[in-house]
Tab-separated table of C-alpha atoms and ligand atoms in Angstrom:
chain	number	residue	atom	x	y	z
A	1	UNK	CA	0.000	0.000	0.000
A	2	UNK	CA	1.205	3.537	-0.535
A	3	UNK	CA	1.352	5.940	1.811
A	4	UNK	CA	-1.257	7.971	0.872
A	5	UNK	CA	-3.197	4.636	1.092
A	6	UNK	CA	-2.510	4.262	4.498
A	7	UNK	CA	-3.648	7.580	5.360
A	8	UNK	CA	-6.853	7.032	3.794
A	9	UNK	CA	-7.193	3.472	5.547
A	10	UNK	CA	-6.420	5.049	9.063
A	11	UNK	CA	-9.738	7.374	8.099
A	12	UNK	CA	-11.422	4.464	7.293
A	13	UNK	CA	-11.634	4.053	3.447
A	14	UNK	CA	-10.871	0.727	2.755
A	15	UNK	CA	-8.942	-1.118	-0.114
A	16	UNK	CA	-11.439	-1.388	-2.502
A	17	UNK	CA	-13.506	1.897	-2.371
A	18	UNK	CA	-9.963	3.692	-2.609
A	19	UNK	CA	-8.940	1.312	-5.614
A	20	UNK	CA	-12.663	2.067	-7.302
A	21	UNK	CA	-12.186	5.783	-6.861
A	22	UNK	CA	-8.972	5.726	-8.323
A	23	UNK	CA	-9.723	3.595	-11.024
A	24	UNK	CA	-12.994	6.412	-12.093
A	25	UNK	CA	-10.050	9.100	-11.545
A	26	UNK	CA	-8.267	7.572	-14.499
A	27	UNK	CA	-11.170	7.963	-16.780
A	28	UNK	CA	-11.707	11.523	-15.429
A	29	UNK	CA	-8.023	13.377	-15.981
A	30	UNK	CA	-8.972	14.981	-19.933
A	31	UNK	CA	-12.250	16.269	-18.170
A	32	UNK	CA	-10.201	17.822	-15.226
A	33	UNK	CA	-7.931	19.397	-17.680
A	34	UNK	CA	-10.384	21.623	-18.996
A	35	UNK	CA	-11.580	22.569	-15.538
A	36	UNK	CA	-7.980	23.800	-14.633
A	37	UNK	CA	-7.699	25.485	-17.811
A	38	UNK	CA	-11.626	27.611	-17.271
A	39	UNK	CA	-9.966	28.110	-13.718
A	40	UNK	CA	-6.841	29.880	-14.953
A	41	UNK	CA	-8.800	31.857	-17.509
A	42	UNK	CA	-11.100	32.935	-14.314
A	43	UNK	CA	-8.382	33.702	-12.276
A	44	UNK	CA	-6.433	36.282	-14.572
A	45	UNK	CA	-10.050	37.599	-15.237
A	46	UNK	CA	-10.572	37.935	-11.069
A	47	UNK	CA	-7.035	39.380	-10.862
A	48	UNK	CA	-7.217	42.037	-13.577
A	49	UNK	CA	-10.284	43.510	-12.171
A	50	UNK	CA	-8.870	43.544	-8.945
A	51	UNK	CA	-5.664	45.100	-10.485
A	52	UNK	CA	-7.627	48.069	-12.510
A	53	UNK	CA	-9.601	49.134	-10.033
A	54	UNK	CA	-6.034	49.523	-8.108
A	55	UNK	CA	-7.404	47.529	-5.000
A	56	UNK	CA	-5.108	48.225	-2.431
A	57	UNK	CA	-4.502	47.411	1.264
A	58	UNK	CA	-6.792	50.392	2.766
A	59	UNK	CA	-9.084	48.600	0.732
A	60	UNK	CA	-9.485	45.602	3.272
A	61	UNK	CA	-10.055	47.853	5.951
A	62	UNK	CA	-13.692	48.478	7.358
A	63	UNK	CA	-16.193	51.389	8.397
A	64	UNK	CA	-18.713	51.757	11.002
A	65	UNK	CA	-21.960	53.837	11.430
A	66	UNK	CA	-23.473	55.165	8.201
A	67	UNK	CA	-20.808	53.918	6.194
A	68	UNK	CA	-19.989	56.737	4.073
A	69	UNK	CA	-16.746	57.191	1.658
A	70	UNK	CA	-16.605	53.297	2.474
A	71	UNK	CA	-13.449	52.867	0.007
A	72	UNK	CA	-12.989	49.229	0.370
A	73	UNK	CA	-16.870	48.554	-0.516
A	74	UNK	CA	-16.870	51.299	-3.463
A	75	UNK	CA	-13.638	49.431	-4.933
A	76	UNK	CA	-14.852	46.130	-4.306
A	77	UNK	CA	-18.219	47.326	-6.321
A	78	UNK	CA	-16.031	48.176	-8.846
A	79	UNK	CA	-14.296	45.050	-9.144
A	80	UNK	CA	-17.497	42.986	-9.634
A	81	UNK	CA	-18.777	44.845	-12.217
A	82	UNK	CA	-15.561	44.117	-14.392
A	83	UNK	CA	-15.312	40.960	-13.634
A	84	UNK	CA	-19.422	41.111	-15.191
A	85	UNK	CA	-18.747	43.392	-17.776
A	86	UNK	CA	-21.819	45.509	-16.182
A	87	UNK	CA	-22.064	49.263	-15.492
A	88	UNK	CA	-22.577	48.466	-11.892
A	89	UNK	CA	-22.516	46.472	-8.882
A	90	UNK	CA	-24.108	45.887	-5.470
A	91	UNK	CA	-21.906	43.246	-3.328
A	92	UNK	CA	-22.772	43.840	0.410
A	93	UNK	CA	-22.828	42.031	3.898
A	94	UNK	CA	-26.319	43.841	4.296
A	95	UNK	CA	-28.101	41.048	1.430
A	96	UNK	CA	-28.061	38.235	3.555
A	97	UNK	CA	-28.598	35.519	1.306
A	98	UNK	CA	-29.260	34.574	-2.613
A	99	UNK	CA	-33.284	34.666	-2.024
A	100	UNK	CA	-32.984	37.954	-0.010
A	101	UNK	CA	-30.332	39.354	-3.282
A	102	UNK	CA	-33.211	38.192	-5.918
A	103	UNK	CA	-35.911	39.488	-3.527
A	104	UNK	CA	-34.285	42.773	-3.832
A	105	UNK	CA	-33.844	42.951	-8.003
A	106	UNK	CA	-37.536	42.171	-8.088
A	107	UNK	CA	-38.899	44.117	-5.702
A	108	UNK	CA	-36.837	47.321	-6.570
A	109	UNK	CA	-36.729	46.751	-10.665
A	110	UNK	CA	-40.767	46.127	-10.560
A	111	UNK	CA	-43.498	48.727	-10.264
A	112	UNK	CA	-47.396	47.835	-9.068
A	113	UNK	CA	-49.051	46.696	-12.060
A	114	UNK	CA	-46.053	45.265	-13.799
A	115	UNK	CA	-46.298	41.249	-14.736
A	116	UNK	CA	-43.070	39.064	-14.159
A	117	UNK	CA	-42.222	36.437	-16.123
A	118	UNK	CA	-40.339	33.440	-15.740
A	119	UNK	CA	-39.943	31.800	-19.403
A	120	UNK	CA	-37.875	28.725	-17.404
A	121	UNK	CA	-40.068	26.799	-14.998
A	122	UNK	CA	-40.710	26.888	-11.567
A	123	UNK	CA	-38.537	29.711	-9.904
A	124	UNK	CA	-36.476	28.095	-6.571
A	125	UNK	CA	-38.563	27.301	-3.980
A	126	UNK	CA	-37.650	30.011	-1.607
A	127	UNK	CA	-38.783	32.279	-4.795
A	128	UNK	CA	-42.326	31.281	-4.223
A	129	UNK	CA	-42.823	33.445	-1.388
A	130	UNK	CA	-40.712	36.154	-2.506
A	131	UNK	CA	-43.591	36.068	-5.922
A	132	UNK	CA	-46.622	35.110	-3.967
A	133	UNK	CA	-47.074	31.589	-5.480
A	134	UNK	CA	-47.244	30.911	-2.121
A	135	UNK	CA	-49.738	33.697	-0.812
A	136	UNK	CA	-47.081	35.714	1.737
A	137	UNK	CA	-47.081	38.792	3.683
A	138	UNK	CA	-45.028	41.126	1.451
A	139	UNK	CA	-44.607	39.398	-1.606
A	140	UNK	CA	-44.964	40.866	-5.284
A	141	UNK	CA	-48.676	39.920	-5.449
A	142	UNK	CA	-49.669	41.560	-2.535
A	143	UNK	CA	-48.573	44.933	-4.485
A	144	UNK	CA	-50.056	44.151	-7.437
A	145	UNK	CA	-47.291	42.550	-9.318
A	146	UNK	CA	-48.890	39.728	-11.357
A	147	UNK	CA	-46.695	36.234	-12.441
A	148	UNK	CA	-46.794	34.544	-15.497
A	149	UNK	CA	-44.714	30.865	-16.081
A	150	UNK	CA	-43.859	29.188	-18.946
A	151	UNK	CA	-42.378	25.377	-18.634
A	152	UNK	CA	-39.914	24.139	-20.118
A	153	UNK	CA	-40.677	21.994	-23.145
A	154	UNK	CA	-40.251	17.610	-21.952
A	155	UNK	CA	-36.761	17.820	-23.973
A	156	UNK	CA	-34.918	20.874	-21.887
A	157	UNK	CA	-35.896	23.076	-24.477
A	158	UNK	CA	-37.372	26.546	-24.165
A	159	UNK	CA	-41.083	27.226	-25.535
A	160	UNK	CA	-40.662	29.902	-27.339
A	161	UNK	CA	-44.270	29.864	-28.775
A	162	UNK	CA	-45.335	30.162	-25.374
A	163	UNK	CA	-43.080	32.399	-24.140
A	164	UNK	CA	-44.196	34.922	-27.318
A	165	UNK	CA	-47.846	34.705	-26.239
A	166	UNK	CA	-46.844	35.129	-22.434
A	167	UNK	CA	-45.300	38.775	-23.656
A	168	UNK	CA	-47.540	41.462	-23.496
A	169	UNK	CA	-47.852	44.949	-22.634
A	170	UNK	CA	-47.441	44.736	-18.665
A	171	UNK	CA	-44.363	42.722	-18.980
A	172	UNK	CA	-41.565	44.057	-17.235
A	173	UNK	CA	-39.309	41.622	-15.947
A	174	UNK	CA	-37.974	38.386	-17.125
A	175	UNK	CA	-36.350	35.726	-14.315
A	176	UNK	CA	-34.251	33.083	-15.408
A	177	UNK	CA	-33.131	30.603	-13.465
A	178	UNK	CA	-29.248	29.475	-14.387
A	179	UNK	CA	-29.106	26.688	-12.024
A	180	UNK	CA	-31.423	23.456	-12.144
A	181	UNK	CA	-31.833	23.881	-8.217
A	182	UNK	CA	-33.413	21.510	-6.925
A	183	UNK	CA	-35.537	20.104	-9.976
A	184	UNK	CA	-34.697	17.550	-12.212
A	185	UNK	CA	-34.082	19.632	-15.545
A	186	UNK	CA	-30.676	20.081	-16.948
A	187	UNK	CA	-29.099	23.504	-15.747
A	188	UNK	CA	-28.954	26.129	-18.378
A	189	UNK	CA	-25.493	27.158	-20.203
A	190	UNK	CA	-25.237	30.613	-20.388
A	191	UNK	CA	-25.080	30.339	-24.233
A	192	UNK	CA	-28.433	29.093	-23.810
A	193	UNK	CA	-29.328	31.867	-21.945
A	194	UNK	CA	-28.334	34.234	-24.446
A	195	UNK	CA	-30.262	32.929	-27.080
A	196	UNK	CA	-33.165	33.372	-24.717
A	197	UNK	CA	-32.729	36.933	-23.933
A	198	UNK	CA	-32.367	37.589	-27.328
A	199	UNK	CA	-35.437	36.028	-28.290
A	200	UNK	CA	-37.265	38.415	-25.662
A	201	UNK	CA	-35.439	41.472	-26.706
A	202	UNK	CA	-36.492	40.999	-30.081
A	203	UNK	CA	-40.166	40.775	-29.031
A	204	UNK	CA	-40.091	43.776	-26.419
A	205	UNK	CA	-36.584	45.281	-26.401
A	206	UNK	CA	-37.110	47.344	-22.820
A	207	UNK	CA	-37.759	43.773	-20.849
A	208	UNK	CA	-35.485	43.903	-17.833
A	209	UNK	CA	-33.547	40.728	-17.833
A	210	UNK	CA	-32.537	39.016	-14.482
A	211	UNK	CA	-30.559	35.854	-14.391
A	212	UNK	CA	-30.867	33.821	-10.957
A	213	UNK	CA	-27.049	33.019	-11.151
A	214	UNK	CA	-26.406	31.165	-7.761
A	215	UNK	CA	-23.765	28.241	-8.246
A	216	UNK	CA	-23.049	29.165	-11.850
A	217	UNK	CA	-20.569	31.668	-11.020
A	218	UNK	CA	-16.856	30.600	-12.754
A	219	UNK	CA	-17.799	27.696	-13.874
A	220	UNK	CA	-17.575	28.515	-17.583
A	221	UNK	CA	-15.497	31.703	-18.505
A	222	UNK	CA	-18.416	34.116	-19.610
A	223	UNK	CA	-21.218	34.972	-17.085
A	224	UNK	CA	-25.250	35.928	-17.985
A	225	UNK	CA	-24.143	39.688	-18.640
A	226	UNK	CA	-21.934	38.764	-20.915
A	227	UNK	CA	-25.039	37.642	-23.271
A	228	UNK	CA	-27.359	40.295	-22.913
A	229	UNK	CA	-28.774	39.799	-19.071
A	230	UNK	CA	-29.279	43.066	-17.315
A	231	UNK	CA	-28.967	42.137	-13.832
A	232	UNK	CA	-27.058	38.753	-12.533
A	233	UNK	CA	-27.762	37.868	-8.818
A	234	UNK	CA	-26.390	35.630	-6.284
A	235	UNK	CA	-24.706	34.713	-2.938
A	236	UNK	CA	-21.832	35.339	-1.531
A	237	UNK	CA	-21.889	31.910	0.415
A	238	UNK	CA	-21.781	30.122	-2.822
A	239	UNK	CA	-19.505	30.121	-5.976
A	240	UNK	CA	-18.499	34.030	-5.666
A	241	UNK	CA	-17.342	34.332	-1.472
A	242	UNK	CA	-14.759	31.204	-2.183
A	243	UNK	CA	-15.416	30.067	0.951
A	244	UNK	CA	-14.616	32.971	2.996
A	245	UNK	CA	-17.120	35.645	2.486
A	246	UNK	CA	-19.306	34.783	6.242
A	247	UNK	CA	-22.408	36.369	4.441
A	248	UNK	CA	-23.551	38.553	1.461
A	249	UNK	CA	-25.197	38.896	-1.901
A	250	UNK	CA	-24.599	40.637	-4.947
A	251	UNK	CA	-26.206	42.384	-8.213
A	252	UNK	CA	-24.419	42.790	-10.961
A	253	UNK	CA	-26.100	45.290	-14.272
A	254	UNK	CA	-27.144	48.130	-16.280
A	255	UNK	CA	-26.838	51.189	-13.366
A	256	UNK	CA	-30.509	51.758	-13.417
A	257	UNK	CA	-31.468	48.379	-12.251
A	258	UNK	CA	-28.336	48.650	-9.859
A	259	UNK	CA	-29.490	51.864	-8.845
A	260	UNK	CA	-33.170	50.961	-8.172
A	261	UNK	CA	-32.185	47.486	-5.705
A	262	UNK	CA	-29.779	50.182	-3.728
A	263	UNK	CA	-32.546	52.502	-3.194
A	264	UNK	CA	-34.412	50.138	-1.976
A	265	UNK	CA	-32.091	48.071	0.424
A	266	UNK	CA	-30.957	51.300	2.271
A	267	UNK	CA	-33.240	53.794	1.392
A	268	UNK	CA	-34.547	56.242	-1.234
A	269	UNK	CA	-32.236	59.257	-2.042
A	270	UNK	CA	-29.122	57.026	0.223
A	271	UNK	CA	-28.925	53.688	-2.337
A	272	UNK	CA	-25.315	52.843	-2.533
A	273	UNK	CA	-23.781	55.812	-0.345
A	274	UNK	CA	-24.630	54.089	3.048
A	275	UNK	CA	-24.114	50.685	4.545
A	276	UNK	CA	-21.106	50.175	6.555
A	277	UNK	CA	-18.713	47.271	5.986
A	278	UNK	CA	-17.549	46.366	9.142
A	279	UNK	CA	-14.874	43.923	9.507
A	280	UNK	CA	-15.526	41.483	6.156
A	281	UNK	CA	-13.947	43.247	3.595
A	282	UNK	CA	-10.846	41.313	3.158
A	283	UNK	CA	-13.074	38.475	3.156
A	284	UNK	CA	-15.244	39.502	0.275
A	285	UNK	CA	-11.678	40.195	-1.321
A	286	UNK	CA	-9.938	37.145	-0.678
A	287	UNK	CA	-12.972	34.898	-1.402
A	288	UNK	CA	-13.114	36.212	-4.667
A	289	UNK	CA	-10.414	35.974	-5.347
A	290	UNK	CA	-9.965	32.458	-4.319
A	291	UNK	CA	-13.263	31.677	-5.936
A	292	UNK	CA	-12.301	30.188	-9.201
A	293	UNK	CA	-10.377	27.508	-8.287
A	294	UNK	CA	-12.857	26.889	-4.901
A	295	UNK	CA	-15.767	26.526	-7.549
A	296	UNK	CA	-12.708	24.391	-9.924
A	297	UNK	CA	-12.153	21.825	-7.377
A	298	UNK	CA	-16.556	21.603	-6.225
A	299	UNK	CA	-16.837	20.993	-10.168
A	300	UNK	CA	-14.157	18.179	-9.948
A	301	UNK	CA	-16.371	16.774	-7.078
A	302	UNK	CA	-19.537	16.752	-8.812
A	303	UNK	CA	-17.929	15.253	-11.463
A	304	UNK	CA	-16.115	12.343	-10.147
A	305	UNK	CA	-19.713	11.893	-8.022
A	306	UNK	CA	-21.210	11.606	-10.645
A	307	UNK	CA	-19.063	8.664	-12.294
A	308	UNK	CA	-18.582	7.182	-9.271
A	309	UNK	CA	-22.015	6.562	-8.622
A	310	UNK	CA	-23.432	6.092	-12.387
A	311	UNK	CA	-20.550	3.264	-12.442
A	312	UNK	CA	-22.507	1.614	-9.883
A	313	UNK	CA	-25.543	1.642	-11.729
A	314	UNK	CA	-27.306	4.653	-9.583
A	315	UNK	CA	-29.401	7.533	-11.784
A	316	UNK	CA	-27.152	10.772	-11.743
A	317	UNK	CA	-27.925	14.486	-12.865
A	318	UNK	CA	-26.291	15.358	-14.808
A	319	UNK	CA	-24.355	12.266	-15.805
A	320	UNK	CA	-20.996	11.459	-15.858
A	321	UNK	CA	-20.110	12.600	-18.819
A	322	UNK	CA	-22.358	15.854	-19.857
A	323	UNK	CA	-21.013	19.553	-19.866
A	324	UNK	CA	-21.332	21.697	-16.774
A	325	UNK	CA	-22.892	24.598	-16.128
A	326	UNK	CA	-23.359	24.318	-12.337
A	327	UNK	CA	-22.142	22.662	-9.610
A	328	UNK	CA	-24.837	20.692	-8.218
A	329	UNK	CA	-24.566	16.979	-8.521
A	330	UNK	CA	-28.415	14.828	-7.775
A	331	UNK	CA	-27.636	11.145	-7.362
A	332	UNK	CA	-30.794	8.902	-6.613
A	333	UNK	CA	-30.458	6.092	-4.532
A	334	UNK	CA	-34.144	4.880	-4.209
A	335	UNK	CA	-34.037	3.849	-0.782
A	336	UNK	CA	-33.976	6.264	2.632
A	337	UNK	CA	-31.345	3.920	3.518
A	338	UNK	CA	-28.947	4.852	0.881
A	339	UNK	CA	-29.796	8.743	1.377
A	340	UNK	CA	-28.831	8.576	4.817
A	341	UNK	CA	-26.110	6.472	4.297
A	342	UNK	CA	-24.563	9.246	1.644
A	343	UNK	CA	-25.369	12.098	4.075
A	344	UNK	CA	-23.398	10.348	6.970
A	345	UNK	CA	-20.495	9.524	4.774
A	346	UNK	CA	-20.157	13.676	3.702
A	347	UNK	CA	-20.631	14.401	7.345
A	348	UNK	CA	-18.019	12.309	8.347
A	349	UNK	CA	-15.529	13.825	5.758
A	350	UNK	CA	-15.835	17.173	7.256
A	351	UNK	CA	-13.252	19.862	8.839
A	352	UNK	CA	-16.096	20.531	11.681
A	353	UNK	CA	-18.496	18.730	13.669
A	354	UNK	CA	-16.942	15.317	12.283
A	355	UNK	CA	-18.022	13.664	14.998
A	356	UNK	CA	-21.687	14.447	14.916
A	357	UNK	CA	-24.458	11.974	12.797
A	358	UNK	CA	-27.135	13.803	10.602
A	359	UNK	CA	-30.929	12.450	11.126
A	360	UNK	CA	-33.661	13.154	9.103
A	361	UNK	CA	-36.045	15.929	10.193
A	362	UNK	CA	-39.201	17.745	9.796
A	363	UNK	CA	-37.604	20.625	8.272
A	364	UNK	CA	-40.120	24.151	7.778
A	365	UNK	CA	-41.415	24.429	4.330
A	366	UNK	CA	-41.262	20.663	3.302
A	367	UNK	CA	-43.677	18.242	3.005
A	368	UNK	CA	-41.058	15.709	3.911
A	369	UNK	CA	-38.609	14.606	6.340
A	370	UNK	CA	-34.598	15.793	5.353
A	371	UNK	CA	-31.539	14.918	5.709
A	372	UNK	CA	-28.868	17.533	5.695
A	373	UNK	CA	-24.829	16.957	5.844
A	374	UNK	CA	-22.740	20.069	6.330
A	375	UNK	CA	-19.840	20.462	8.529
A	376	UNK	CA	-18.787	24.099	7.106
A	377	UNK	CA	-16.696	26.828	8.388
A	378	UNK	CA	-19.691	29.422	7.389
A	379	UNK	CA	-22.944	27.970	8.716
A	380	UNK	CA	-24.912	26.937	5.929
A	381	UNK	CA	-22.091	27.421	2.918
A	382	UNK	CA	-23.011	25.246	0.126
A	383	UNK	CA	-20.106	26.040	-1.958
A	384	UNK	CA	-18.243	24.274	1.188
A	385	UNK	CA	-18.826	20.552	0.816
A	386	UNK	CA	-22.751	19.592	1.999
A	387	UNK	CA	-25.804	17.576	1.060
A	388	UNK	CA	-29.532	17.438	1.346
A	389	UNK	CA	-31.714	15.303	0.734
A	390	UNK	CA	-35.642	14.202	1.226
A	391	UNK	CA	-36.731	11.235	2.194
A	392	UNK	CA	-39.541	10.558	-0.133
A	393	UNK	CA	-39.139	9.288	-3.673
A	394	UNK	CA	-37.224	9.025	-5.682
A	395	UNK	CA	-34.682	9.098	-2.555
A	396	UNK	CA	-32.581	11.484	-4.581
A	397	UNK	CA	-29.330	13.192	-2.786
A	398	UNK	CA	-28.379	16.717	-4.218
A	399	UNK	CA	-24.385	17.320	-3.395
A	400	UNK	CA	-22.382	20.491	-4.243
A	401	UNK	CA	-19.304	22.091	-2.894
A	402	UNK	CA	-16.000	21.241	-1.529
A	403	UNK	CA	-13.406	23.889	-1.104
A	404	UNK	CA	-10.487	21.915	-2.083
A	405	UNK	CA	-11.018	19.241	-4.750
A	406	UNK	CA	-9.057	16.596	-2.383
A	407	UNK	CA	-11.775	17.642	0.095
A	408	UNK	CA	-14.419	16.725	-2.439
A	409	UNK	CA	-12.766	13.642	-3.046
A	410	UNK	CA	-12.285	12.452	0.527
A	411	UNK	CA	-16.413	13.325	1.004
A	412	UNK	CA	-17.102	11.505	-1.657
A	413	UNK	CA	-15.165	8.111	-0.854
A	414	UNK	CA	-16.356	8.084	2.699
A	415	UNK	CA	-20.402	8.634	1.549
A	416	UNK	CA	-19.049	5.395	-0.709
A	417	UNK	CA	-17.394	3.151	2.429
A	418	UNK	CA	-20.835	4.524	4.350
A	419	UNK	CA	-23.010	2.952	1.572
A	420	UNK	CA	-20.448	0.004	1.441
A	421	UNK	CA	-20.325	-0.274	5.379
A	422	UNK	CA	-23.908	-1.013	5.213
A	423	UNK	CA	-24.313	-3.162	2.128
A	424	UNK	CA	-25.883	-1.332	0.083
A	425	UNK	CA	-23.175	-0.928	-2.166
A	426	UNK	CA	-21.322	-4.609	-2.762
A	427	UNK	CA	-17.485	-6.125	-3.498
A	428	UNK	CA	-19.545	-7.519	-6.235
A	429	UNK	CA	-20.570	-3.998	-7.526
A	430	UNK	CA	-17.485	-2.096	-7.403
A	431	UNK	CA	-15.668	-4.877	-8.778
A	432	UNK	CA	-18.041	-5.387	-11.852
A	433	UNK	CA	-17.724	-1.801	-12.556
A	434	UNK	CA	-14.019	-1.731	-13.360
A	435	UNK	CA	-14.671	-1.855	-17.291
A	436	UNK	CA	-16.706	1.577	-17.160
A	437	UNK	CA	-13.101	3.271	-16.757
A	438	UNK	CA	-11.761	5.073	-19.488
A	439	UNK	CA	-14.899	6.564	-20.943
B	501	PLP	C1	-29.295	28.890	-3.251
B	501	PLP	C2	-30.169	29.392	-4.308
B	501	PLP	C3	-31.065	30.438	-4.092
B	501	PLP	C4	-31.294	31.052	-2.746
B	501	PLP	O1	-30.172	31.351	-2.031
B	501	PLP	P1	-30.169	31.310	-0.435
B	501	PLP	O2	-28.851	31.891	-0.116
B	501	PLP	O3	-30.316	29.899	-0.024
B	501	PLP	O4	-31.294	32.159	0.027
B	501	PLP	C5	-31.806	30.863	-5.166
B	501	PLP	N1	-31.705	30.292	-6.371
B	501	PLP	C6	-30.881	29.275	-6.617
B	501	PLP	C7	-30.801	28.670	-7.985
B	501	PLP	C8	-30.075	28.787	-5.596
B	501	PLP	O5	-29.239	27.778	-5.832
């Protein structure tokens, strides 16, 4: 045995789910590659920004109280928006999450009377509220903001048909959703996206454009608002923080829309001239800056998952060999058993609570029982490695993050030894497998 093989023994991965992982890793090396090489691209793009806007050390520093002349935030703005290619930016500790950033770009961009439109599906759950799907206490409905949704057509494609008839004159706002979420359609590439918003524009060229972009951030080397989106939104505790930004969102676009979500988070007539930093500055800066090889290495993860698991003969989305455009990785298992057993495998791999055992649970909002694994630095971080998943059919696990892809790896083979531990996964199985390697 080597001695990296030892290691991994004496943290209990055995022989032969350390020689099956190795033998998927062969098959994987042309794929990683190209990963390394989006990285680099997104680095030098990251580190140009941060080197025209002439970030420099007073930068990292913080302010307190009304936050004015807040240098650090104002470059930091700046930086996002070249790294976007957008007039302006929004990046703040005061957006506390992804929904609460998208929340904000609707609520701000949209006037009573307007109609949104979402030409992609169902919006994220949390979204429902935010809408009024879900009747809510504040949501758009309640101020006379009407919703209009167009599904996606059974092959992944859009419906444009639809989508024409679905434009009229009260149409304001468009919301597409980059990511698959939590659904079972493929995730968008933003090429895809493009020839979406194009499609709109050509019907009613003043449609504000708003791409949900939450774990697509660096994974390929041109963003939403590089093809025509107006605003791009997200979370700082996801792709764009790298795993040090402790909280945060962002809103990347044309100034007006920028200008409207400012007003409203602070205040009319304030927008972006308030809103201290406090201390997380040289987090925001250093997560970004880490962020495209943090989102490299979750990609590797999702992607050796995926193999790993398809090899044994389990459904994956996407599979182990499509293109990526998030980092989200669903594996179904069909049994509770083997959900739980994955979920106590990646909560065994991790830096913090280790030690502890995820149970299922009646979480708020779902009709289900669920079973979460994180042990993160940043409570709640799902670009740090974590999984979730229901127990109800189809028994399906959704995975995503890792800071380091050796992280990623090491979560991945102990959710394997977990599933092996308890039989659900067999010599038999992994053995069988070996001729899947190489494809
Ligand atoms: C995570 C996510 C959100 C919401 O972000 P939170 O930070 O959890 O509020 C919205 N949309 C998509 C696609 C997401 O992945």
């Amino acid at each position: 045995m080597s001695e990296i093989e030892d290691l991994y023994a004496s943290m209990g991965i055995s022989r032969q789910v350390y020689t099956y992982g190795s033998n998927i890793l062969t098959g994987l090396r042309e794929r990683f590659d190209a990963i390394d090489n989006r990285a680099e691209y997104n680095q030098l793009k990251v580190l140009k920004a941060m080197q025209e806007s002439q970030v420099s050390e007073a930068c990292l520093l913080g302010t307190t109280g009304y936050g004015y002349n807040d240098l650090g935030r104002d470059t930091l703005e700046a930086v996002y928006a070249k790294i976007f290619h957008t007039q302006d930016a929004l990046v703040r500790p005061q957006i506390t999450c992804g929904t609460h950033a998208l929340a904000l770009a609707l609520m701000s961009n949209l006037r009573p009377g307007d109609e949104l439109l979402s030409p992609v599906g169902k919006p994220y759950d949390t979204l429902e509220e935010v809408i009024g799907i879900r009747p809510t206490k504040g949501s758009l409905a309640e101020y006379g903001i009407t919703y209009r949704q167009v599904d996606l057509l059974s092959d992944g494609d859009f419906d444009y048909e639809n989508i024409r008839k679905s434009i009229n004159g009260r149409t304001r706002l468009v919301t597409i959703q980059r990511s698959k979420g939590y659904q079972t359609r493929p995730t968008l590439s933003v090429e895809q996206i493009g020839r979406l918003i194009h499609f709109i524009k050509e019907i009613k060229p003043d449609i504000i454009c708003m791409v949900d972009n939450c774990y697509g951030e660096f994974v390929e080397t041109i963003e939403p608002t590089d093809v025509g989106a107006d605003m791009a939104v997200g979370s700082l505790i996801k792709n764009p923080g790298g795993g040090l930004a402790p909280i945060g969102g962002y809103i990347v676009g044309k100034r007006d829309c920028v200008e409207n979500a400012a007003y409203r988070l602070t205040s009319p007539g304030l927008g972006k001239e308030v809103g201290a930093s406090l201390g997380v500055l040289s987090n925001f800066y250093q997560g970004l800056f880490l962020a495209p090889t943090v989102t490299a290495g979750a990609l590797k993860g999702a992607i050796f998952a995926a193999n790993i698991y398809e090899g044994l003969g389990f459904p994956v989305v996407p599979d182990g060999s499509e293109s990526r455009h998030d980092i989200i990785q669903a594996v179904t298992f069909k049994t509770p058993e083997g959900v739980i057993a994955f979920c106590e495998g990646i909560q065994a791999a991790a830096p913090v609570d280790s030690h502890v055992t995820p149970e299922p649970w009646d979480m708020p909002g779902y009709d289900a029982k669920v079973i979460m694994a994180a042990g993160a630095f940043v409570s709640g971080s799902s670009i740090e490695l974590s999984a979730d998943g229901p127990i109800k059919p189809p028994y399906a696990v959704y995975f995503q993050g890792g800071l380091t892809w050796q992280h990623a790896k090491f979560g991945i083979l102990k959710s394997l030894q977990a599933l092996y531990d308890k039989g659900i996964v067999t010599e038999e199985m992994l053995v069988k497998v070996c001729r899947h390697v190489g494809k």
